mmCIF file of C-alpha atoms in Angstrom:
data_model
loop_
_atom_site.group_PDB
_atom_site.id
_atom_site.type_symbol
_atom_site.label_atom_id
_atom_site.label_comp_id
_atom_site.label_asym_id
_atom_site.label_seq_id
_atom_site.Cartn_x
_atom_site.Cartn_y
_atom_site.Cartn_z
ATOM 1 C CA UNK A 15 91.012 69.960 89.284
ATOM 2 C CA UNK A 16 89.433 72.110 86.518
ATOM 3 C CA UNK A 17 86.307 72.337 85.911
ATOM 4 C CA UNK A 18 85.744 72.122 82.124
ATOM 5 C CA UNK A 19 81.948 72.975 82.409
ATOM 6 C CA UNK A 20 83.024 76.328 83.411
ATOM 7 C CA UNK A 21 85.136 77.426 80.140
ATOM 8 C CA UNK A 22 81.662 77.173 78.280
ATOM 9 C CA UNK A 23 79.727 79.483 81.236
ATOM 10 C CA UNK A 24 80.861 83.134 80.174
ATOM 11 C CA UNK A 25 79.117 84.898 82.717
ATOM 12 C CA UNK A 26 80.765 82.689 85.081
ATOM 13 C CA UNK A 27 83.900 83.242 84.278
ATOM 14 C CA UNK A 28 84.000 87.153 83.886
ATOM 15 C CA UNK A 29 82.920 86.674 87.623
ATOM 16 C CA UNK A 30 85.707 84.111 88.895
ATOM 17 C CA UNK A 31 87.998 86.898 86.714
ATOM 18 C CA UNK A 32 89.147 89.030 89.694
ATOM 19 C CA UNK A 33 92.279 89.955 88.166
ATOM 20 C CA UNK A 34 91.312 91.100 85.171
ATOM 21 C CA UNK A 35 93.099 88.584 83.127
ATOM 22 C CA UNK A 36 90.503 87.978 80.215
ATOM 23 C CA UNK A 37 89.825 91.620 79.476
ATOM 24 C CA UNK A 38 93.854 91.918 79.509
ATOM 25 C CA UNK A 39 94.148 89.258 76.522
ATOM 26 C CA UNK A 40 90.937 90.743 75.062
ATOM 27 C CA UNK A 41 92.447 94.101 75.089
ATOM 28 C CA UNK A 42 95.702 93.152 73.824
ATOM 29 C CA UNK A 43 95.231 94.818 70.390
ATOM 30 C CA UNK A 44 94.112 98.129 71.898
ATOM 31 C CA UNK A 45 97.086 98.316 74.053
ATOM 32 C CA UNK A 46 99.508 97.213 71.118
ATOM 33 C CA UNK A 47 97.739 100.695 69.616
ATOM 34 C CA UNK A 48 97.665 102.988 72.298
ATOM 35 C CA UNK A 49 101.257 102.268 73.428
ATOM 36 C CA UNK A 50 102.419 102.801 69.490
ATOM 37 C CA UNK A 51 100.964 105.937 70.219
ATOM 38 C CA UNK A 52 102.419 107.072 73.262
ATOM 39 C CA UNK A 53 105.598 106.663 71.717
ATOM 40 C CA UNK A 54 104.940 108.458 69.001
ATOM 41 C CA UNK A 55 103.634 111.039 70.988
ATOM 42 C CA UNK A 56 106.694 110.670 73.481
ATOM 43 C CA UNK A 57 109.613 112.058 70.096
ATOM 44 C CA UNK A 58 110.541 108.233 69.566
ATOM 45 C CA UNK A 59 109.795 108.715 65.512
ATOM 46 C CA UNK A 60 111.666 112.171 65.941
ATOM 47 C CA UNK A 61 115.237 110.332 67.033
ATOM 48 C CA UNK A 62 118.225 110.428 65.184
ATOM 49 C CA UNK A 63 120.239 107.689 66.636
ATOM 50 C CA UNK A 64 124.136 108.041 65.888
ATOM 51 C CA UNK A 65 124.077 104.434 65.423
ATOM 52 C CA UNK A 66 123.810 100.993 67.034
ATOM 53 C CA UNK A 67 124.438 100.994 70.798
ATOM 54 C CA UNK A 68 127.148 98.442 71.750
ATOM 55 C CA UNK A 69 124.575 96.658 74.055
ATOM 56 C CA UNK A 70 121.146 97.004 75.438
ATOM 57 C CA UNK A 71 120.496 96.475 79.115
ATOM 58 C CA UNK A 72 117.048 95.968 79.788
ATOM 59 C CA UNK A 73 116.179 96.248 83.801
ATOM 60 C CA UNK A 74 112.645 95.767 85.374
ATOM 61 C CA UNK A 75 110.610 93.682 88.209
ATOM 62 C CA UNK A 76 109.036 90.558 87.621
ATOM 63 C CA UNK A 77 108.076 88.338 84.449
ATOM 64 C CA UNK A 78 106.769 91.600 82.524
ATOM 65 C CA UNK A 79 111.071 92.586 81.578
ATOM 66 C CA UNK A 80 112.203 88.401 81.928
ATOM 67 C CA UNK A 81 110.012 88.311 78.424
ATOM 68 C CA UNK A 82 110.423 92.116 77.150
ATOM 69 C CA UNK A 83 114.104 91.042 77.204
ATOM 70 C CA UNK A 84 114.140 87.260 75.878
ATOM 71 C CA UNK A 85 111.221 88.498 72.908
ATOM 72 C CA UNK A 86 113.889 91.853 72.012
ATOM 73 C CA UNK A 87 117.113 90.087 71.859
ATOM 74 C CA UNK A 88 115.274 86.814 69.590
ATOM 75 C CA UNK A 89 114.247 90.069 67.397
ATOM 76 C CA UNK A 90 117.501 92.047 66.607
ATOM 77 C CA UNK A 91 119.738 88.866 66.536
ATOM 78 C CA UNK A 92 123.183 89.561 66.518
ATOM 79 C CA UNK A 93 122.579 93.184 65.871
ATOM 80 C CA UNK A 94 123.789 94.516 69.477
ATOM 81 C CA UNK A 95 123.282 92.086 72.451
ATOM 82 C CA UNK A 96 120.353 92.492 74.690
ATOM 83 C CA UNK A 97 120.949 91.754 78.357
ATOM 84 C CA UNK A 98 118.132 91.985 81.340
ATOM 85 C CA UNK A 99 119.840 93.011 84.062
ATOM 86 C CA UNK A 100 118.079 90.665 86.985
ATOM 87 C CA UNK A 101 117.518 92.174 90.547
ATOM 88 C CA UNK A 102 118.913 91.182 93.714
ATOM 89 C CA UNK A 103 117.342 91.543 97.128
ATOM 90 C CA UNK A 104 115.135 90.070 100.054
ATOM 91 C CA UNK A 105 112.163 89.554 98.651
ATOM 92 C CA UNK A 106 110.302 90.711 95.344
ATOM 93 C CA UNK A 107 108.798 93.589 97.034
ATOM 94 C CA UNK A 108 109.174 96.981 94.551
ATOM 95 C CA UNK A 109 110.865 98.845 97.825
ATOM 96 C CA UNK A 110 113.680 95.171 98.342
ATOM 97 C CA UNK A 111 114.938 94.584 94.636
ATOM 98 C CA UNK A 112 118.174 95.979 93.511
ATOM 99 C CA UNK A 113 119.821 96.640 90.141
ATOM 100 C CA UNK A 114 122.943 97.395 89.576
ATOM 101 C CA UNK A 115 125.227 98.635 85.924
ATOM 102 C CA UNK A 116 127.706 95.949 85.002
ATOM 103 C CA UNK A 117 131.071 97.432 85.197
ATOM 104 C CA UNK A 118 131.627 98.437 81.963
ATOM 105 C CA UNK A 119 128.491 99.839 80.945
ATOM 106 C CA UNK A 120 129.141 103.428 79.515
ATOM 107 C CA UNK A 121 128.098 105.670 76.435
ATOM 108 C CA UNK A 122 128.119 103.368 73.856
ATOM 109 C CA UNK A 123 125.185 101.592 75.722
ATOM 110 C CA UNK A 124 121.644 101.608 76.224
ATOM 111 C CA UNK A 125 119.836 101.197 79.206
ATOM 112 C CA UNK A 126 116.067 101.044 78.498
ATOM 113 C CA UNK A 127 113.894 100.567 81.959
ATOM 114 C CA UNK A 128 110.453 98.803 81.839
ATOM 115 C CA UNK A 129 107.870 98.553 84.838
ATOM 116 C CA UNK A 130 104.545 98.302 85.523
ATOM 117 C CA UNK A 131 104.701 99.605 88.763
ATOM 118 C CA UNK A 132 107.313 102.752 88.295
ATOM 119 C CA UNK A 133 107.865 103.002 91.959
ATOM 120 C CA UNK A 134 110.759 101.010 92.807
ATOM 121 C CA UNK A 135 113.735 103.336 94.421
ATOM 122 C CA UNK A 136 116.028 100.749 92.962
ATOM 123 C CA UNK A 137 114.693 101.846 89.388
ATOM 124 C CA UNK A 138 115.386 105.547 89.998
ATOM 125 C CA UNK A 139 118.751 105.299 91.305
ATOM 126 C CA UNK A 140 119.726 103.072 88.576
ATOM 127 C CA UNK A 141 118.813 105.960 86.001
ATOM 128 C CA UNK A 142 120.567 108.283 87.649
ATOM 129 C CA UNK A 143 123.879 105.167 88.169
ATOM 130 C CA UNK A 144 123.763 105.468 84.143
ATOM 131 C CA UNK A 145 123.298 109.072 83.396
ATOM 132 C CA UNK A 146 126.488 109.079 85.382
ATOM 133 C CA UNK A 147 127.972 106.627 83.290
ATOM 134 C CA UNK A 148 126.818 108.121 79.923
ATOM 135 C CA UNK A 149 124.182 105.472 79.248
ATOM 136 C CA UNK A 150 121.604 106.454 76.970
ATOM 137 C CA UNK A 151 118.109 106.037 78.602
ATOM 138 C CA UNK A 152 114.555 104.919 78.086
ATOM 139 C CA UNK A 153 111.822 104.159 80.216
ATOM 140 C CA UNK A 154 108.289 102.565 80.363
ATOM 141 C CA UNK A 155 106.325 103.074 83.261
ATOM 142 C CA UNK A 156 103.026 104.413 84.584
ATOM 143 C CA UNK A 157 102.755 108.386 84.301
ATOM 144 C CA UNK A 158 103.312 110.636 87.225
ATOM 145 C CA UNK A 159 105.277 107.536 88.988
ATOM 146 C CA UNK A 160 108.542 108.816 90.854
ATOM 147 C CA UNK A 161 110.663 106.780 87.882
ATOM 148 C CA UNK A 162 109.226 109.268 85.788
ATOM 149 C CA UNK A 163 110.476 112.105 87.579
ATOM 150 C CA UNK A 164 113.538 110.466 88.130
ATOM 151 C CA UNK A 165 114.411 109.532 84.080
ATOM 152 C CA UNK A 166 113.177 112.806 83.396
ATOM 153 C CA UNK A 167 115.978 114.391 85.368
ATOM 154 C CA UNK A 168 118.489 112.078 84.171
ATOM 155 C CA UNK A 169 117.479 113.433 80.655
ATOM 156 C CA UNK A 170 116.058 110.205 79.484
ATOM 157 C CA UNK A 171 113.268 109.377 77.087
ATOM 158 C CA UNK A 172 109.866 108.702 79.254
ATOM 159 C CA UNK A 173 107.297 106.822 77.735
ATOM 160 C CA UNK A 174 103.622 106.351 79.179
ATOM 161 C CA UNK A 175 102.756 103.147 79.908
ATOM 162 C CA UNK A 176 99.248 102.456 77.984
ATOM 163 C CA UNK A 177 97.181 101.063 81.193
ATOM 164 C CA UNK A 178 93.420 100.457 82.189
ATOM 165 C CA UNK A 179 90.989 101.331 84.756
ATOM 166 C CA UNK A 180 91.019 98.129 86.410
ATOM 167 C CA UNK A 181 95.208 98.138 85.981
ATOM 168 C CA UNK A 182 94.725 99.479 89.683
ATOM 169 C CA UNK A 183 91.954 96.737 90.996
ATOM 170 C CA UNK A 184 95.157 94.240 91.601
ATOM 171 C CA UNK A 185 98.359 93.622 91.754
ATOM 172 C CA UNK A 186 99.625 93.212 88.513
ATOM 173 C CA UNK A 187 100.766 89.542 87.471
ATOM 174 C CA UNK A 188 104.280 90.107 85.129
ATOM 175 C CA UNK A 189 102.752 87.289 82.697
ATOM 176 C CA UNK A 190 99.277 89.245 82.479
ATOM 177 C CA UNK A 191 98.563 89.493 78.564
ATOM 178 C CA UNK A 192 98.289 93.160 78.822
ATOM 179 C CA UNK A 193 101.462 94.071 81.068
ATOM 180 C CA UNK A 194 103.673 92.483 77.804
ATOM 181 C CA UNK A 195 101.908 94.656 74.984
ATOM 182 C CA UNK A 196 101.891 98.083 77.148
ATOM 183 C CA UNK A 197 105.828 97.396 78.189
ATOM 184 C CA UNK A 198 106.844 95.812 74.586
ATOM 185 C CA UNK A 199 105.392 97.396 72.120
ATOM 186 C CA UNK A 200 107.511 101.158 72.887
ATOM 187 C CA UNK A 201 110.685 99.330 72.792
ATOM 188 C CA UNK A 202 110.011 97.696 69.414
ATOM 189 C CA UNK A 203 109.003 101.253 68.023
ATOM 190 C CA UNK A 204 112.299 102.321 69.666
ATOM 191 C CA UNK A 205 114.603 99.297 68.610
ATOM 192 C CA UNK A 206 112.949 99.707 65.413
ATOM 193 C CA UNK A 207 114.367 103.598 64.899
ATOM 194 C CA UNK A 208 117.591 102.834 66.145
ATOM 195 C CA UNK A 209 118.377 99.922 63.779
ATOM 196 C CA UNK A 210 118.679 96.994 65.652
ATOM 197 C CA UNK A 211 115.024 95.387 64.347
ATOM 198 C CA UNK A 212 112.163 95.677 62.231
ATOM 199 C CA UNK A 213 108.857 96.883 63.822
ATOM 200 C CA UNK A 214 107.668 99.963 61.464
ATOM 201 C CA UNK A 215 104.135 101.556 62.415
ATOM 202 C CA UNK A 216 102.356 99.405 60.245
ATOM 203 C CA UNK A 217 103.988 96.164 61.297
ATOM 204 C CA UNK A 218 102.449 96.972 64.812
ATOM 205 C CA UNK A 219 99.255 97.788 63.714
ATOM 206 C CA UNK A 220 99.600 94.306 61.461
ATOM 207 C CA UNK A 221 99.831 93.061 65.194
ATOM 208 C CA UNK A 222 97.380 94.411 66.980
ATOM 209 C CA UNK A 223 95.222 93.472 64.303
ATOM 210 C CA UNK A 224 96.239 89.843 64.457
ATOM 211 C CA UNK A 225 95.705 90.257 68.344
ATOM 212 C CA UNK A 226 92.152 91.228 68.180
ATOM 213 C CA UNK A 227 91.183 88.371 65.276
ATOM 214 C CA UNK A 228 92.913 85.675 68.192
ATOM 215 C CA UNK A 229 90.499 87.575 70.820
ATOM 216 C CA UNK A 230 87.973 87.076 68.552
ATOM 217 C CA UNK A 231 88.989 83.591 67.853
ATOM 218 C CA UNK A 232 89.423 82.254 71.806
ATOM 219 C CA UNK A 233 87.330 84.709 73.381
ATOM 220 C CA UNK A 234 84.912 83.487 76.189
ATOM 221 C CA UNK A 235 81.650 83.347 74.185
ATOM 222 C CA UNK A 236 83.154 81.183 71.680
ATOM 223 C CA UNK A 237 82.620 77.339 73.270
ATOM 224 C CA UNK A 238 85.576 75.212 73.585
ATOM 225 C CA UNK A 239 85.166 72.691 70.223
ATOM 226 C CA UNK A 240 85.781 75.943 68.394
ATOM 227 C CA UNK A 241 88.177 77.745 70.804
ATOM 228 C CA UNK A 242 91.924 76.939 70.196
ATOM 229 C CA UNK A 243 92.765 78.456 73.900
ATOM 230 C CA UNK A 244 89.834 76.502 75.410
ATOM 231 C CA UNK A 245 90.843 73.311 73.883
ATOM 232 C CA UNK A 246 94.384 73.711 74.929
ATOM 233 C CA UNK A 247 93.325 74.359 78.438
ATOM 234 C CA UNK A 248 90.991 71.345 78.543
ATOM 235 C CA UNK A 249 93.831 69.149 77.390
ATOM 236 C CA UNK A 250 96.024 70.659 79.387
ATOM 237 C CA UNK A 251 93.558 69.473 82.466
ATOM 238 C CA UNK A 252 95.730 67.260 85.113
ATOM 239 C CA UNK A 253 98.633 67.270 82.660
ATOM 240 C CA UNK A 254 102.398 67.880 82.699
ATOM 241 C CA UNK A 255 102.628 70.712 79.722
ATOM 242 C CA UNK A 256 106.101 69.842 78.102
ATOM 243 C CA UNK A 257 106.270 72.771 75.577
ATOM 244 C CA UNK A 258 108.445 71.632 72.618
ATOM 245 C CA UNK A 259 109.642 74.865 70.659
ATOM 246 C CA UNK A 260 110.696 74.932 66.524
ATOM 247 C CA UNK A 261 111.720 78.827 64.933
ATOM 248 C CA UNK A 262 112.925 81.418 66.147
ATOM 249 C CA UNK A 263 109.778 83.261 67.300
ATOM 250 C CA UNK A 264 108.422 80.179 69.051
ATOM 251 C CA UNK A 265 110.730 79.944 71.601
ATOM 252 C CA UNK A 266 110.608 83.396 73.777
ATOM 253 C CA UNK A 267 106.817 82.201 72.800
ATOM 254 C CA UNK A 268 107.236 78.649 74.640
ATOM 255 C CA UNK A 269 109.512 80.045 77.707
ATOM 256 C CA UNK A 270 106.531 82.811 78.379
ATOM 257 C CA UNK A 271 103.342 80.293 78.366
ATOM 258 C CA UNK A 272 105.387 78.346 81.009
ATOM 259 C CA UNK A 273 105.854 80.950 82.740
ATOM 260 C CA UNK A 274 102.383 81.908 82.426
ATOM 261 C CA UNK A 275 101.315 78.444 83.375
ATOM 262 C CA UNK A 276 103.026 78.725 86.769
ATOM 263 C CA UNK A 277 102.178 82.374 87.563
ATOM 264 C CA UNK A 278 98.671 82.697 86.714
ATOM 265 C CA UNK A 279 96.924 79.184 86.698
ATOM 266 C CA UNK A 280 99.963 77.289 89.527
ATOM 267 C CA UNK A 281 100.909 74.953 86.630
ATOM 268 C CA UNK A 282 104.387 73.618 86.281
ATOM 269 C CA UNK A 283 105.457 73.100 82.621
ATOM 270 C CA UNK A 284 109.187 72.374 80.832
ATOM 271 C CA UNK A 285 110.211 73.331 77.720
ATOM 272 C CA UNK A 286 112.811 73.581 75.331
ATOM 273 C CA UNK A 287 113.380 73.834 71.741
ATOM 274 C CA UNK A 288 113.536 71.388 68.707
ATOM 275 C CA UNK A 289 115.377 69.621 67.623
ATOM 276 C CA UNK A 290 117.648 69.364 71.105
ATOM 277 C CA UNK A 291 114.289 68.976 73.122
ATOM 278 C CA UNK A 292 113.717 65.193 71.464
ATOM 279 C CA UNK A 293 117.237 64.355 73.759
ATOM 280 C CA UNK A 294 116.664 66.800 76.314
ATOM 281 C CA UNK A 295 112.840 65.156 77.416
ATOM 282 C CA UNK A 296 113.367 61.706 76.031
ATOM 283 C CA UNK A 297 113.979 60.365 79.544
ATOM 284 C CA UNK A 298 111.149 62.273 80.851
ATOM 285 C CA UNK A 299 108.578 60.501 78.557
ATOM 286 C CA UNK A 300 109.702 57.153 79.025
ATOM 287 C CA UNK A 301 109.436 57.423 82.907
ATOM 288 C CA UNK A 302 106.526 57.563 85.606
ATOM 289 C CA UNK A 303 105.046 61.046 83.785
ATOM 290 C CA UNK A 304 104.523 58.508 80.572
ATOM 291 C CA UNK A 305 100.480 58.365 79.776
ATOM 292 C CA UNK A 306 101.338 54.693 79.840
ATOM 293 C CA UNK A 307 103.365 54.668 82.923
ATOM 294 C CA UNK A 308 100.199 53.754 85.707
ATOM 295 C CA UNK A 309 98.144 51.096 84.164
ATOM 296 C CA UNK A 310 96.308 50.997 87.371
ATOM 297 C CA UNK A 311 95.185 54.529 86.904
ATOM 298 C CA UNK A 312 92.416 53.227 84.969
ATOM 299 C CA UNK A 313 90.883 51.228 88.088
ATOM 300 C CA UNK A 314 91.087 54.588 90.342
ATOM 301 C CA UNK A 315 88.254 56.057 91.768
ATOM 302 C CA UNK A 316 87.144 58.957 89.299
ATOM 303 C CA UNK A 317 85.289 60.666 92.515
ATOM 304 C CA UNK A 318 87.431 59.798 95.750
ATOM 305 C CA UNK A 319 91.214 59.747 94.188
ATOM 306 C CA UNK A 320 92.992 62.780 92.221
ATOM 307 C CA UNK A 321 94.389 61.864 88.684
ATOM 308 C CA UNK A 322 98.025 60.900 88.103
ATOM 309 C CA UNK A 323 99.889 63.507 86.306
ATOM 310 C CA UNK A 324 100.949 62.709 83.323
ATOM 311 C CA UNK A 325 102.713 64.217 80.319
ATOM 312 C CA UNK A 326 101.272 66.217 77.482
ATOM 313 C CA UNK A 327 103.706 67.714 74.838
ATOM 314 C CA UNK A 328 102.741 71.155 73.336
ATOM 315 C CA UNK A 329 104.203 71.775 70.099
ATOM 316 C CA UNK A 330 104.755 75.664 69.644
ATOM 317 C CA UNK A 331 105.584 76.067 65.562
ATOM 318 C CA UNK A 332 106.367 79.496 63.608
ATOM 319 C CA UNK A 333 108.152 77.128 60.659
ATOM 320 C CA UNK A 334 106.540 76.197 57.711
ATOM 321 C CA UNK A 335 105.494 72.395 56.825
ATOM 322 C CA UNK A 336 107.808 72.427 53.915
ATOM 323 C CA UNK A 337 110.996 73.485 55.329
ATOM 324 C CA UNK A 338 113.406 71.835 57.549
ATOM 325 C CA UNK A 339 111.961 70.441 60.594
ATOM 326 C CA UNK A 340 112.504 68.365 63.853
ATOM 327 C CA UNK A 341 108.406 67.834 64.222
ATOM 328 C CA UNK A 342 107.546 64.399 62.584
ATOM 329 C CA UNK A 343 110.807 63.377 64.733
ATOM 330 C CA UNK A 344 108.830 64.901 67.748
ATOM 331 C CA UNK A 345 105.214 63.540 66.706
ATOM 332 C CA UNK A 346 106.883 59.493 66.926
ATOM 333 C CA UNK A 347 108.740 60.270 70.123
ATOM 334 C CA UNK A 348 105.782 60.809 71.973
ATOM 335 C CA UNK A 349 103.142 58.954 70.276
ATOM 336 C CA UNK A 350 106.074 56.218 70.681
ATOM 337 C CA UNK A 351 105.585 57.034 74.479
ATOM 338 C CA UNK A 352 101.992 57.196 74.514
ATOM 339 C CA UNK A 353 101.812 60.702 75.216
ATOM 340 C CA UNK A 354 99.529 63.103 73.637
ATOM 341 C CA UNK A 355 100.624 66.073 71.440
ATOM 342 C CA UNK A 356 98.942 69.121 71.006
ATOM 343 C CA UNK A 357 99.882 71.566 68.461
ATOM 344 C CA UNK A 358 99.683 75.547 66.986
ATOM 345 C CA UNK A 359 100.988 76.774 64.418
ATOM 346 C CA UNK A 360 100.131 80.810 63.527
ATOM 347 C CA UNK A 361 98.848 81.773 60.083
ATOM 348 C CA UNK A 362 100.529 82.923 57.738
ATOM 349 C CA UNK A 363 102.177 86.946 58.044
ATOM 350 C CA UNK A 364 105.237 88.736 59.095
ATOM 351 C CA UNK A 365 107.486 87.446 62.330
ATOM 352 C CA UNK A 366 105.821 89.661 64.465
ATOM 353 C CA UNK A 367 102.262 89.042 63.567
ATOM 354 C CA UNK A 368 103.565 85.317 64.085
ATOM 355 C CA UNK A 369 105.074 86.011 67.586
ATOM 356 C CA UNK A 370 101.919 87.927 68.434
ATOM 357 C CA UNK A 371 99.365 84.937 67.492
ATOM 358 C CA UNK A 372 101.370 82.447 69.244
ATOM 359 C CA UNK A 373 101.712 84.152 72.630
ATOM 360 C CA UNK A 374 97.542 85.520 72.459
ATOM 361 C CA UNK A 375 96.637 81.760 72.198
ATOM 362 C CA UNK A 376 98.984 80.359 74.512
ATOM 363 C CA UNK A 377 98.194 83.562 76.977
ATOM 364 C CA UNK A 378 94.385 82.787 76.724
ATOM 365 C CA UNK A 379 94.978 79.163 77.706
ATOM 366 C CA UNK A 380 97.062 80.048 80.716
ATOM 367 C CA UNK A 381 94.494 82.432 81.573
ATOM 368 C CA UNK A 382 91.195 79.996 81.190
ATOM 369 C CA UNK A 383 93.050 77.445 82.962
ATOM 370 C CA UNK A 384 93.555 79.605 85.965
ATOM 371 C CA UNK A 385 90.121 81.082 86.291
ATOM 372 C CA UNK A 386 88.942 76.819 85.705
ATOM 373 C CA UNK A 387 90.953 75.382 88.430
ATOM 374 C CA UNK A 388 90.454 78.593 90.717
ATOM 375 C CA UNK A 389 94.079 79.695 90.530
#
């Protein structure tokens, strides 16, 4: 059950925020900066690539390098494919995962490591597995961690993860707000240099400016009527999120805030992208999930019985009104169920500033639903 009356209650919820999660999205900005910097300061301006690598392999634990990978390869396209490599193993434990190359990963490739923890054996011996091979090498990771020591002998590029003080109060969840930006924004400076996509220094600091006007925006002082995040999250309240995707930025946008939902706040959530998402969840709005579906639900006890759970479409949009579009289509499917829609749509700006505002909003709501419901 949330408890709405505790998204207006800021003192309240900086206290039920153990894990640091609202200073993370706060923050985001700052870390967008200070990891720019760290890879400036790390040579990655100074590189003169030879060209394109054939492929990039991107390896690391958790959620943090699922949505590194999925928000790089939307970026460069077609440019050179961009792979995670997933781990195999026990149990998630940083000592029980294991990567491993592909077979034909060589010198033409480019293996680019990214961790917030930086002391998984696995991680080390796979940097030293592609120095063997020829493999070109990057890493992100917290300083002095034994990947560090290990990339640096492999004669790989190190780069300082930006962290914070409280970083260390916690575990750290792979869908916290500020894991993404400290782990992301080096490889876009990177992928930038070497060709395969466009994030120049002043298209990051166009995003970390657009993250701090969303902090400002859904921040915990600002009450819910006003807050886009807070809204969300009070809609969201006892609902099925089905997260209904449209451009190309929305959708590594869409597949994170589910993942969000379910890591930090215990929320399951579907999505998919337009237009193919109007087939894909058709079925699922016109069965028991329908808002329409339990007529009864209206005679349950408000105090004794839990709510059904019913659906509640979120419409993730980086496409512009006048362009080709699959959302009216989307709007009369579910109002045609019953089922409420709730929409965002970034301001205008440059892909990433639009990537950026989508995933701060959606990150705050995952984060004020889990502190509401006591995730």
């Amino acid at each position: 059950m949330l408890d709405e009356s505790l998204l207006d209650a800021p003192e309240d919820l900086a206290e039920a925020d153990r894990r640091g999660l609202l200073r993370g999205a706060a923050e985001a900005g700052a870390r967008v900066r200070t990891a720019a910097r760290h890879a400036a300061e790390a040579g990655v301006a100074d590189l003169k690539p030879d060209g394109r690598p054939r492929a990039v392999l991107i390896a690391g634990p958790g959620a943090a390098a699922t949505h590194a990978a999925d928000l790089l390869g939307t970026l460069a396209g077609a440019g050179s494919p961009v792979t995670r490599l997933a781990p195999s193993g026990v149990a998630s434990a940083s000592g029980a995962l294991r990567w491993e190359l592909p077979g034909w990963a060589g010198s033409v490739d480019l293996l680019l490591i990214a961790t917030p923890d930086g002391t998984e054996p696995s991680l080390s011996l796979l940097a030293d597995q592609a120095y063997r091979r020829g493999c070109t090498i990057v890493a992100v990771a917290p300083a002095g961690t034994p990947l560090a020591e290990a990339v640096d002998g492999a004669h790989g590029l190190f780069i300082p993860m930006a962290t914070a003080p409280y970083d260390q109060d916690e575990p750290l969840a792979g869908s916290a707000p500020g894991v993404l930006w400290a782990l992301l924004t080096p490889l876009l400076a990177l992928l930038d240099r070497v060709g395969l996509l466009t994030a120049p220094p002043d298209a990051l600091e166009a995003v970390a400016d657009r993250l701090d006007h969303i902090a400002e925006r859904c921040g915990p002082a600002i009450v819910t009527y006003s807050n886009p995040a807070k809204a969300l999250a009070a809609e969201l309240a006892d609902a099925l999120p089905v997260i209904w995707t449209e451009g190309v930025s929305a959708g590594p946008a869409g597949r994170r805030f589910a993942a969000g939902l379910a890591e930090l706040a215990g929320t399951p959530a579907v999505v998919a992208e337009l237009p193919e998402a109007l087939a894909a969840h058709s079925a699922l709005l016109a069965g028991p999930l329908a808002a329409s579906a339990d007529p009864d639900d209206f005679f349950r006890d408000r105090v004794e019985e839990q709510p059904a759970l019913h659906a509640r479409v979120v419409l993730l949009r980086d496409r512009p009104l006048g362009g080709l579009t699959a959302a009216p289509a989307a709007r009369d499917l579910a109002l045609s169920h019953d089922t409420p829609i709730s929409e965002l749509e970034p301001d205008p700006g440059g892909e990433l500033e639009s990537l950026a505002e989508l995933i701060a909003v959606t990150d705050f709501t995952a984060v004020y639903l889990a502190l509401a419901s006591g995730a």
